[in-house]
């Protein structure tokens, strides 16, 4: 059994390798070659803190595994990571534990990479202005990965703390693959009004912008909401979206407050959700039909993608 550090993970998961692995995992999942049962999660000392377990079994390769994540939003004020994650990777031949993988970086780059794949499929081809709500590490991963699928001219950032934004701007400048402007917005509504691509990356339980402010043709990556009580995206945004895709449709209807809350209020029906990103990649579903459609990628997490990247890290380090 090996223990894998965050530094080792980040050395393996380059943008190109990550995007390739995510696309393949989505296709394998759509074809039934890698699957995940229902996640398990629990409140920890109140609803704000959450522990969750995501598991997956790879039928193409001899592995299965589990990722545990603890999400403590108040850690930001303590200068600690909001999310702490580890992957346990096992042999499907004999059940032996093969690796314990530190997975904070893996989780962020997986979510950013998945949103980048969704953006590549759903955003307009000439989309070049990205708005990011939040400035934590997940927001960093969104920009880091999306810059590989669209040629950005501008990144507009809103965060409640301008000090956090300044640190974030420096991180993005260090990760830029090519020049683009990074600017601060005084409000989330102002940030999204001119944006072609929008990423929401906050632990908010209430909507962070008003859906009527979205311009026609915008694509939204809703990243922050992953429990039934969290609603980072308002009902108007969901109603305006012509296409709604996710990692796993069954998982969305159990965990995505952005969708569950308007559904429970009878503002949408289940037909609002079109399918998974994997469905698009294998040709079972159609993505954007015209330049004016508003599209929404609702992310709630995927054990399939976590374990696929865990396998990539393990095989790269052990040269399998």
mmCIF file of C-alpha atoms in Angstrom:
data_model
loop_
_atom_site.group_PDB
_atom_site.id
_atom_site.type_symbol
_atom_site.label_atom_id
_atom_site.label_comp_id
_atom_site.label_asym_id
_atom_site.label_seq_id
_atom_site.Cartn_x
_atom_site.Cartn_y
_atom_site.Cartn_z
ATOM 1 C CA UNK A 1 0.000 0.000 0.000
ATOM 2 C CA UNK A 2 1.289 3.460 -0.867
ATOM 3 C CA UNK A 3 0.446 6.854 0.588
ATOM 4 C CA UNK A 4 0.179 9.631 -1.984
ATOM 5 C CA UNK A 5 0.671 13.282 -1.048
ATOM 6 C CA UNK A 6 -1.017 16.339 -2.503
ATOM 7 C CA UNK A 7 2.300 17.272 -4.140
ATOM 8 C CA UNK A 8 2.487 13.904 -5.901
ATOM 9 C CA UNK A 9 -1.140 14.195 -7.046
ATOM 10 C CA UNK A 10 -0.604 17.667 -8.513
ATOM 11 C CA UNK A 11 2.503 16.480 -10.362
ATOM 12 C CA UNK A 12 0.463 13.798 -12.155
ATOM 13 C CA UNK A 13 -2.799 15.643 -12.833
ATOM 14 C CA UNK A 14 -1.790 18.052 -15.557
ATOM 15 C CA UNK A 15 -4.659 19.824 -17.318
ATOM 16 C CA UNK A 16 -4.461 17.732 -20.482
ATOM 17 C CA UNK A 17 -4.227 14.385 -18.643
ATOM 18 C CA UNK A 18 -7.094 15.375 -16.343
ATOM 19 C CA UNK A 19 -9.412 16.470 -19.152
ATOM 20 C CA UNK A 20 -8.684 13.301 -21.137
ATOM 21 C CA UNK A 21 -9.336 11.071 -18.100
ATOM 22 C CA UNK A 22 -12.592 12.883 -17.272
ATOM 23 C CA UNK A 23 -13.925 12.541 -20.816
ATOM 24 C CA UNK A 24 -13.093 8.827 -20.859
ATOM 25 C CA UNK A 25 -14.656 8.254 -17.419
ATOM 26 C CA UNK A 26 -17.855 9.984 -18.510
ATOM 27 C CA UNK A 27 -18.057 7.818 -21.626
ATOM 28 C CA UNK A 28 -17.276 4.640 -19.673
ATOM 29 C CA UNK A 29 -19.988 5.532 -17.170
ATOM 30 C CA UNK A 30 -22.546 6.167 -19.921
ATOM 31 C CA UNK A 31 -21.632 2.762 -21.379
ATOM 32 C CA UNK A 32 -21.897 0.975 -18.004
ATOM 33 C CA UNK A 33 -18.172 0.249 -17.649
ATOM 34 C CA UNK A 34 -17.660 2.254 -14.461
ATOM 35 C CA UNK A 35 -20.447 2.947 -12.002
ATOM 36 C CA UNK A 36 -21.199 4.411 -8.598
ATOM 37 C CA UNK A 37 -23.891 3.531 -6.031
ATOM 38 C CA UNK A 38 -25.669 6.226 -4.043
ATOM 39 C CA UNK A 39 -23.421 8.505 -2.017
ATOM 40 C CA UNK A 40 -23.719 8.606 1.757
ATOM 41 C CA UNK A 41 -23.539 11.852 3.662
ATOM 42 C CA UNK A 42 -24.230 13.174 7.129
ATOM 43 C CA UNK A 43 -24.393 16.440 9.012
ATOM 44 C CA UNK A 44 -21.513 17.044 11.407
ATOM 45 C CA UNK A 45 -22.417 19.225 14.391
ATOM 46 C CA UNK A 46 -25.113 21.034 12.403
ATOM 47 C CA UNK A 47 -26.137 21.314 8.762
ATOM 48 C CA UNK A 48 -23.339 23.673 7.723
ATOM 49 C CA UNK A 49 -20.674 20.989 8.163
ATOM 50 C CA UNK A 50 -20.957 17.905 5.995
ATOM 51 C CA UNK A 51 -19.230 14.550 5.602
ATOM 52 C CA UNK A 52 -19.827 12.561 2.424
ATOM 53 C CA UNK A 53 -18.638 9.287 0.937
ATOM 54 C CA UNK A 54 -18.585 8.642 -2.825
ATOM 55 C CA UNK A 55 -17.688 5.198 -4.169
ATOM 56 C CA UNK A 56 -17.146 3.709 -7.615
ATOM 57 C CA UNK A 57 -16.262 0.405 -9.280
ATOM 58 C CA UNK A 58 -14.258 0.275 -12.526
ATOM 59 C CA UNK A 59 -15.117 -2.769 -14.652
ATOM 60 C CA UNK A 60 -12.449 -1.993 -17.286
ATOM 61 C CA UNK A 61 -9.604 -1.893 -14.770
ATOM 62 C CA UNK A 62 -9.011 -3.953 -11.593
ATOM 63 C CA UNK A 63 -9.949 -1.260 -9.096
ATOM 64 C CA UNK A 64 -12.701 0.053 -6.876
ATOM 65 C CA UNK A 65 -12.507 2.856 -4.392
ATOM 66 C CA UNK A 66 -14.070 5.436 -2.102
ATOM 67 C CA UNK A 67 -13.569 9.127 -1.508
ATOM 68 C CA UNK A 68 -14.389 10.765 1.795
ATOM 69 C CA UNK A 69 -14.816 14.538 1.970
ATOM 70 C CA UNK A 70 -15.403 16.712 5.020
ATOM 71 C CA UNK A 71 -16.759 20.175 4.147
ATOM 72 C CA UNK A 72 -16.453 22.835 6.878
ATOM 73 C CA UNK A 73 -17.285 26.299 5.423
ATOM 74 C CA UNK A 74 -16.076 28.198 8.504
ATOM 75 C CA UNK A 75 -12.556 26.829 8.023
ATOM 76 C CA UNK A 76 -11.895 29.703 5.649
ATOM 77 C CA UNK A 77 -11.880 32.134 8.595
ATOM 78 C CA UNK A 78 -9.330 29.840 10.316
ATOM 79 C CA UNK A 79 -7.051 29.781 7.254
ATOM 80 C CA UNK A 80 -7.779 26.063 6.846
ATOM 81 C CA UNK A 81 -9.088 24.229 3.758
ATOM 82 C CA UNK A 82 -12.891 24.291 3.514
ATOM 83 C CA UNK A 83 -12.813 20.753 2.096
ATOM 84 C CA UNK A 84 -10.616 17.870 3.233
ATOM 85 C CA UNK A 85 -10.677 14.734 1.071
ATOM 86 C CA UNK A 86 -8.959 11.360 0.849
ATOM 87 C CA UNK A 87 -9.341 8.485 -1.627
ATOM 88 C CA UNK A 88 -8.950 4.825 -0.650
ATOM 89 C CA UNK A 89 -8.151 2.742 -3.745
ATOM 90 C CA UNK A 90 -8.576 -1.054 -3.608
ATOM 91 C CA UNK A 91 -7.762 -4.037 -5.805
ATOM 92 C CA UNK A 92 -10.841 -5.552 -7.465
ATOM 93 C CA UNK A 93 -8.958 -8.880 -7.580
ATOM 94 C CA UNK A 94 -8.461 -9.442 -3.865
ATOM 95 C CA UNK A 95 -9.911 -6.411 -2.018
ATOM 96 C CA UNK A 96 -6.522 -5.271 -0.736
ATOM 97 C CA UNK A 97 -5.961 -1.580 -0.058
ATOM 98 C CA UNK A 98 -3.567 -0.285 -2.705
ATOM 99 C CA UNK A 99 -3.333 3.425 -1.958
ATOM 100 C CA UNK A 100 -4.407 6.225 0.358
ATOM 101 C CA UNK A 101 -4.449 9.366 -1.764
ATOM 102 C CA UNK A 102 -4.661 12.915 -0.411
ATOM 103 C CA UNK A 103 -7.460 14.318 -2.550
ATOM 104 C CA UNK A 104 -7.997 18.028 -1.889
ATOM 105 C CA UNK A 105 -6.201 19.007 -5.101
ATOM 106 C CA UNK A 106 -7.702 16.039 -6.954
ATOM 107 C CA UNK A 107 -11.228 17.049 -5.911
ATOM 108 C CA UNK A 108 -10.788 20.658 -6.990
ATOM 109 C CA UNK A 109 -9.098 19.869 -10.303
ATOM 110 C CA UNK A 110 -11.670 17.123 -10.979
ATOM 111 C CA UNK A 111 -14.535 19.561 -10.460
ATOM 112 C CA UNK A 112 -12.797 22.233 -12.508
ATOM 113 C CA UNK A 113 -12.010 19.710 -15.222
ATOM 114 C CA UNK A 114 -15.562 18.393 -15.310
ATOM 115 C CA UNK A 115 -16.891 21.951 -15.619
ATOM 116 C CA UNK A 116 -14.369 22.556 -18.410
ATOM 117 C CA UNK A 117 -15.625 19.479 -20.292
ATOM 118 C CA UNK A 118 -19.202 20.713 -19.786
ATOM 119 C CA UNK A 119 -18.182 24.193 -20.955
ATOM 120 C CA UNK A 120 -16.552 22.748 -24.055
ATOM 121 C CA UNK A 121 -19.785 20.918 -24.917
ATOM 122 C CA UNK A 122 -22.350 23.545 -23.894
ATOM 123 C CA UNK A 123 -20.884 27.061 -24.122
ATOM 124 C CA UNK A 124 -20.903 29.006 -27.366
ATOM 125 C CA UNK A 125 -17.744 28.406 -29.380
ATOM 126 C CA UNK A 126 -16.757 32.088 -29.276
ATOM 127 C CA UNK A 127 -17.400 32.459 -25.518
ATOM 128 C CA UNK A 128 -14.497 34.478 -24.090
ATOM 129 C CA UNK A 129 -15.686 36.262 -20.933
ATOM 130 C CA UNK A 130 -15.740 34.193 -17.729
ATOM 131 C CA UNK A 131 -17.399 35.340 -14.488
ATOM 132 C CA UNK A 132 -16.431 33.575 -11.264
ATOM 133 C CA UNK A 133 -18.414 33.945 -8.038
ATOM 134 C CA UNK A 134 -16.151 33.049 -5.134
ATOM 135 C CA UNK A 135 -12.365 33.080 -4.959
ATOM 136 C CA UNK A 136 -11.389 29.913 -3.129
ATOM 137 C CA UNK A 137 -9.327 27.039 -4.480
ATOM 138 C CA UNK A 138 -12.288 25.602 -6.390
ATOM 139 C CA UNK A 139 -12.708 28.914 -8.215
ATOM 140 C CA UNK A 140 -9.009 28.760 -9.076
ATOM 141 C CA UNK A 141 -9.455 25.248 -10.502
ATOM 142 C CA UNK A 142 -12.382 26.413 -12.633
ATOM 143 C CA UNK A 143 -10.339 29.136 -14.308
ATOM 144 C CA UNK A 144 -7.247 26.929 -14.601
ATOM 145 C CA UNK A 145 -9.174 24.271 -16.525
ATOM 146 C CA UNK A 146 -11.663 26.363 -18.540
ATOM 147 C CA UNK A 147 -8.837 28.369 -20.105
ATOM 148 C CA UNK A 148 -7.929 25.136 -21.919
ATOM 149 C CA UNK A 149 -11.308 24.773 -23.672
ATOM 150 C CA UNK A 150 -12.109 28.418 -24.534
ATOM 151 C CA UNK A 151 -9.789 31.304 -25.409
ATOM 152 C CA UNK A 152 -10.543 33.791 -22.642
ATOM 153 C CA UNK A 153 -10.237 37.550 -22.974
ATOM 154 C CA UNK A 154 -11.461 38.468 -19.505
ATOM 155 C CA UNK A 155 -12.128 36.868 -16.109
ATOM 156 C CA UNK A 156 -14.511 38.842 -13.867
ATOM 157 C CA UNK A 157 -14.431 37.927 -10.184
ATOM 158 C CA UNK A 158 -16.807 38.677 -7.346
ATOM 159 C CA UNK A 159 -16.086 37.707 -3.755
ATOM 160 C CA UNK A 160 -17.400 39.175 -0.521
ATOM 161 C CA UNK A 161 -13.781 39.775 0.521
ATOM 162 C CA UNK A 162 -11.626 41.943 -1.718
ATOM 163 C CA UNK A 163 -8.556 40.684 0.153
ATOM 164 C CA UNK A 164 -9.423 37.119 -0.904
ATOM 165 C CA UNK A 165 -9.798 38.377 -4.474
ATOM 166 C CA UNK A 166 -6.310 39.899 -4.455
ATOM 167 C CA UNK A 167 -4.794 36.563 -3.421
ATOM 168 C CA UNK A 168 -6.920 34.794 -6.023
ATOM 169 C CA UNK A 169 -5.821 37.168 -8.797
ATOM 170 C CA UNK A 170 -2.173 36.401 -8.056
ATOM 171 C CA UNK A 171 -2.889 32.646 -8.203
ATOM 172 C CA UNK A 172 -4.611 32.996 -11.580
ATOM 173 C CA UNK A 173 -1.854 35.196 -12.976
ATOM 174 C CA UNK A 174 0.637 32.467 -12.062
ATOM 175 C CA UNK A 175 -1.536 29.820 -13.787
ATOM 176 C CA UNK A 176 -2.383 31.736 -16.984
ATOM 177 C CA UNK A 177 -1.671 29.803 -20.163
ATOM 178 C CA UNK A 178 -1.952 33.026 -22.196
ATOM 179 C CA UNK A 179 -2.736 36.700 -21.412
ATOM 180 C CA UNK A 180 -6.251 37.763 -20.347
ATOM 181 C CA UNK A 181 -7.588 40.444 -18.037
ATOM 182 C CA UNK A 182 -8.592 39.618 -14.446
ATOM 183 C CA UNK A 183 -10.889 42.218 -12.891
ATOM 184 C CA UNK A 184 -12.906 42.639 -9.709
ATOM 185 C CA UNK A 185 -16.650 43.272 -9.779
ATOM 186 C CA UNK A 186 -18.570 45.134 -7.106
ATOM 187 C CA UNK A 187 -21.458 42.621 -7.178
ATOM 188 C CA UNK A 188 -22.327 39.158 -8.459
ATOM 189 C CA UNK A 189 -25.095 40.586 -10.659
ATOM 190 C CA UNK A 190 -22.666 42.986 -12.281
ATOM 191 C CA UNK A 191 -20.118 40.198 -12.765
ATOM 192 C CA UNK A 192 -22.489 37.878 -14.611
ATOM 193 C CA UNK A 193 -24.307 40.472 -16.732
ATOM 194 C CA UNK A 194 -21.740 40.488 -19.558
ATOM 195 C CA UNK A 195 -20.359 36.974 -19.057
ATOM 196 C CA UNK A 196 -20.491 34.174 -21.634
ATOM 197 C CA UNK A 197 -19.481 31.566 -19.027
ATOM 198 C CA UNK A 198 -20.339 31.753 -15.314
ATOM 199 C CA UNK A 199 -18.948 29.608 -12.492
ATOM 200 C CA UNK A 200 -20.466 29.732 -9.012
ATOM 201 C CA UNK A 201 -18.039 28.354 -6.436
ATOM 202 C CA UNK A 202 -19.426 29.175 -2.995
ATOM 203 C CA UNK A 203 -20.903 27.222 -0.055
ATOM 204 C CA UNK A 204 -23.950 29.524 -0.067
ATOM 205 C CA UNK A 205 -27.378 28.226 0.941
ATOM 206 C CA UNK A 206 -29.068 31.127 -0.882
ATOM 207 C CA UNK A 207 -28.792 32.234 -4.538
ATOM 208 C CA UNK A 208 -25.736 34.331 -5.307
ATOM 209 C CA UNK A 209 -27.084 36.223 -8.364
ATOM 210 C CA UNK A 210 -30.399 37.077 -9.997
ATOM 211 C CA UNK A 211 -31.237 34.934 -13.007
ATOM 212 C CA UNK A 212 -32.889 37.759 -14.927
ATOM 213 C CA UNK A 213 -29.440 39.399 -15.191
ATOM 214 C CA UNK A 214 -28.085 36.559 -17.363
ATOM 215 C CA UNK A 215 -27.566 37.450 -20.999
ATOM 216 C CA UNK A 216 -28.932 35.213 -23.742
ATOM 217 C CA UNK A 217 -26.476 32.506 -24.731
ATOM 218 C CA UNK A 218 -24.750 32.291 -21.341
ATOM 219 C CA UNK A 219 -23.498 28.989 -19.950
ATOM 220 C CA UNK A 220 -23.470 28.402 -16.165
ATOM 221 C CA UNK A 221 -21.353 25.932 -14.196
ATOM 222 C CA UNK A 222 -23.090 25.607 -10.804
ATOM 223 C CA UNK A 223 -20.458 24.061 -8.569
ATOM 224 C CA UNK A 224 -21.172 25.009 -4.960
ATOM 225 C CA UNK A 225 -24.516 23.347 -4.220
ATOM 226 C CA UNK A 226 -24.202 19.664 -3.315
ATOM 227 C CA UNK A 227 -26.909 19.094 -0.670
ATOM 228 C CA UNK A 228 -30.710 19.362 -0.859
ATOM 229 C CA UNK A 229 -30.656 22.481 1.364
ATOM 230 C CA UNK A 230 -28.131 24.489 -0.687
ATOM 231 C CA UNK A 231 -29.425 26.779 -3.444
ATOM 232 C CA UNK A 232 -26.579 28.699 -5.054
ATOM 233 C CA UNK A 233 -28.552 29.208 -8.305
ATOM 234 C CA UNK A 234 -31.998 30.826 -8.207
ATOM 235 C CA UNK A 235 -35.197 29.406 -9.685
ATOM 236 C CA UNK A 236 -35.236 31.986 -12.494
ATOM 237 C CA UNK A 237 -31.854 30.725 -13.744
ATOM 238 C CA UNK A 238 -33.078 27.129 -13.787
ATOM 239 C CA UNK A 239 -36.286 28.132 -15.550
ATOM 240 C CA UNK A 240 -34.411 30.154 -18.183
ATOM 241 C CA UNK A 241 -32.014 27.306 -18.946
ATOM 242 C CA UNK A 242 -32.918 25.461 -22.145
ATOM 243 C CA UNK A 243 -30.506 22.643 -21.293
ATOM 244 C CA UNK A 244 -29.590 21.267 -17.860
ATOM 245 C CA UNK A 245 -26.892 18.587 -17.612
ATOM 246 C CA UNK A 246 -25.084 17.010 -14.662
ATOM 247 C CA UNK A 247 -22.652 14.191 -13.785
ATOM 248 C CA UNK A 248 -25.315 11.631 -12.801
ATOM 249 C CA UNK A 249 -29.031 12.341 -13.095
ATOM 250 C CA UNK A 250 -30.013 10.047 -10.212
ATOM 251 C CA UNK A 251 -27.493 11.746 -7.935
ATOM 252 C CA UNK A 252 -28.758 15.191 -8.914
ATOM 253 C CA UNK A 253 -32.309 14.379 -7.778
ATOM 254 C CA UNK A 254 -30.963 13.359 -4.374
ATOM 255 C CA UNK A 255 -28.480 16.134 -3.697
ATOM 256 C CA UNK A 256 -28.807 19.266 -5.869
ATOM 257 C CA UNK A 257 -30.704 21.937 -3.964
ATOM 258 C CA UNK A 258 -30.444 24.228 -7.004
ATOM 259 C CA UNK A 259 -32.802 21.846 -8.820
ATOM 260 C CA UNK A 260 -34.654 20.167 -5.942
ATOM 261 C CA UNK A 261 -35.925 23.388 -4.376
ATOM 262 C CA UNK A 262 -37.658 24.737 -7.527
ATOM 263 C CA UNK A 263 -38.937 21.204 -8.237
ATOM 264 C CA UNK A 264 -40.422 20.879 -4.743
ATOM 265 C CA UNK A 265 -42.016 24.321 -5.181
ATOM 266 C CA UNK A 266 -43.586 23.135 -8.492
ATOM 267 C CA UNK A 267 -41.624 25.723 -10.487
ATOM 268 C CA UNK A 268 -40.051 23.053 -12.737
ATOM 269 C CA UNK A 269 -40.696 19.401 -13.501
ATOM 270 C CA UNK A 270 -38.253 16.515 -13.910
ATOM 271 C CA UNK A 271 -38.123 16.979 -17.682
ATOM 272 C CA UNK A 272 -36.076 20.134 -17.013
ATOM 273 C CA UNK A 273 -32.970 17.943 -16.531
ATOM 274 C CA UNK A 274 -31.802 16.643 -19.912
ATOM 275 C CA UNK A 275 -29.177 14.088 -18.886
ATOM 276 C CA UNK A 276 -25.502 13.612 -18.069
ATOM 277 C CA UNK A 277 -22.371 14.980 -19.676
ATOM 278 C CA UNK A 278 -21.554 11.379 -20.576
ATOM 279 C CA UNK A 279 -24.815 11.156 -22.516
ATOM 280 C CA UNK A 280 -23.627 14.025 -24.735
ATOM 281 C CA UNK A 281 -20.157 12.518 -25.200
ATOM 282 C CA UNK A 282 -21.530 9.161 -26.425
ATOM 283 C CA UNK A 283 -24.114 10.819 -28.670
ATOM 284 C CA UNK A 284 -27.234 9.926 -26.672
ATOM 285 C CA UNK A 285 -28.150 13.572 -25.937
ATOM 286 C CA UNK A 286 -27.813 16.823 -27.867
ATOM 287 C CA UNK A 287 -25.994 19.832 -26.421
ATOM 288 C CA UNK A 288 -26.613 23.477 -27.386
ATOM 289 C CA UNK A 289 -28.866 23.997 -30.432
ATOM 290 C CA UNK A 290 -28.326 27.738 -31.007
ATOM 291 C CA UNK A 291 -26.306 30.697 -29.771
ATOM 292 C CA UNK A 292 -29.155 32.171 -27.697
ATOM 293 C CA UNK A 293 -29.861 29.196 -25.456
ATOM 294 C CA UNK A 294 -28.912 29.463 -21.780
ATOM 295 C CA UNK A 295 -27.281 26.232 -20.633
ATOM 296 C CA UNK A 296 -26.627 24.946 -17.113
ATOM 297 C CA UNK A 297 -24.198 22.341 -15.827
ATOM 298 C CA UNK A 298 -25.285 21.381 -12.309
ATOM 299 C CA UNK A 299 -22.423 19.685 -10.471
ATOM 300 C CA UNK A 300 -23.060 17.649 -7.322
ATOM 301 C CA UNK A 301 -19.888 15.526 -7.331
ATOM 302 C CA UNK A 302 -19.006 12.226 -8.948
ATOM 303 C CA UNK A 303 -17.348 9.193 -7.385
ATOM 304 C CA UNK A 304 -16.800 7.934 -10.925
ATOM 305 C CA UNK A 305 -14.567 10.894 -11.767
ATOM 306 C CA UNK A 306 -12.832 10.836 -8.369
ATOM 307 C CA UNK A 307 -11.890 7.172 -8.656
ATOM 308 C CA UNK A 308 -10.928 7.506 -12.330
ATOM 309 C CA UNK A 309 -8.446 10.234 -11.407
ATOM 310 C CA UNK A 310 -7.315 8.245 -8.366
ATOM 311 C CA UNK A 311 -6.532 5.327 -10.702
ATOM 312 C CA UNK A 312 -4.629 7.661 -13.039
ATOM 313 C CA UNK A 313 -2.522 8.917 -10.113
ATOM 314 C CA UNK A 314 -1.878 5.409 -8.764
ATOM 315 C CA UNK A 315 -0.917 3.929 -12.134
ATOM 316 C CA UNK A 316 1.298 6.900 -12.988
ATOM 317 C CA UNK A 317 3.227 6.626 -9.714
ATOM 318 C CA UNK A 318 3.553 2.834 -9.830
ATOM 319 C CA UNK A 319 4.151 2.763 -13.615
ATOM 320 C CA UNK A 320 1.354 0.257 -14.243
#
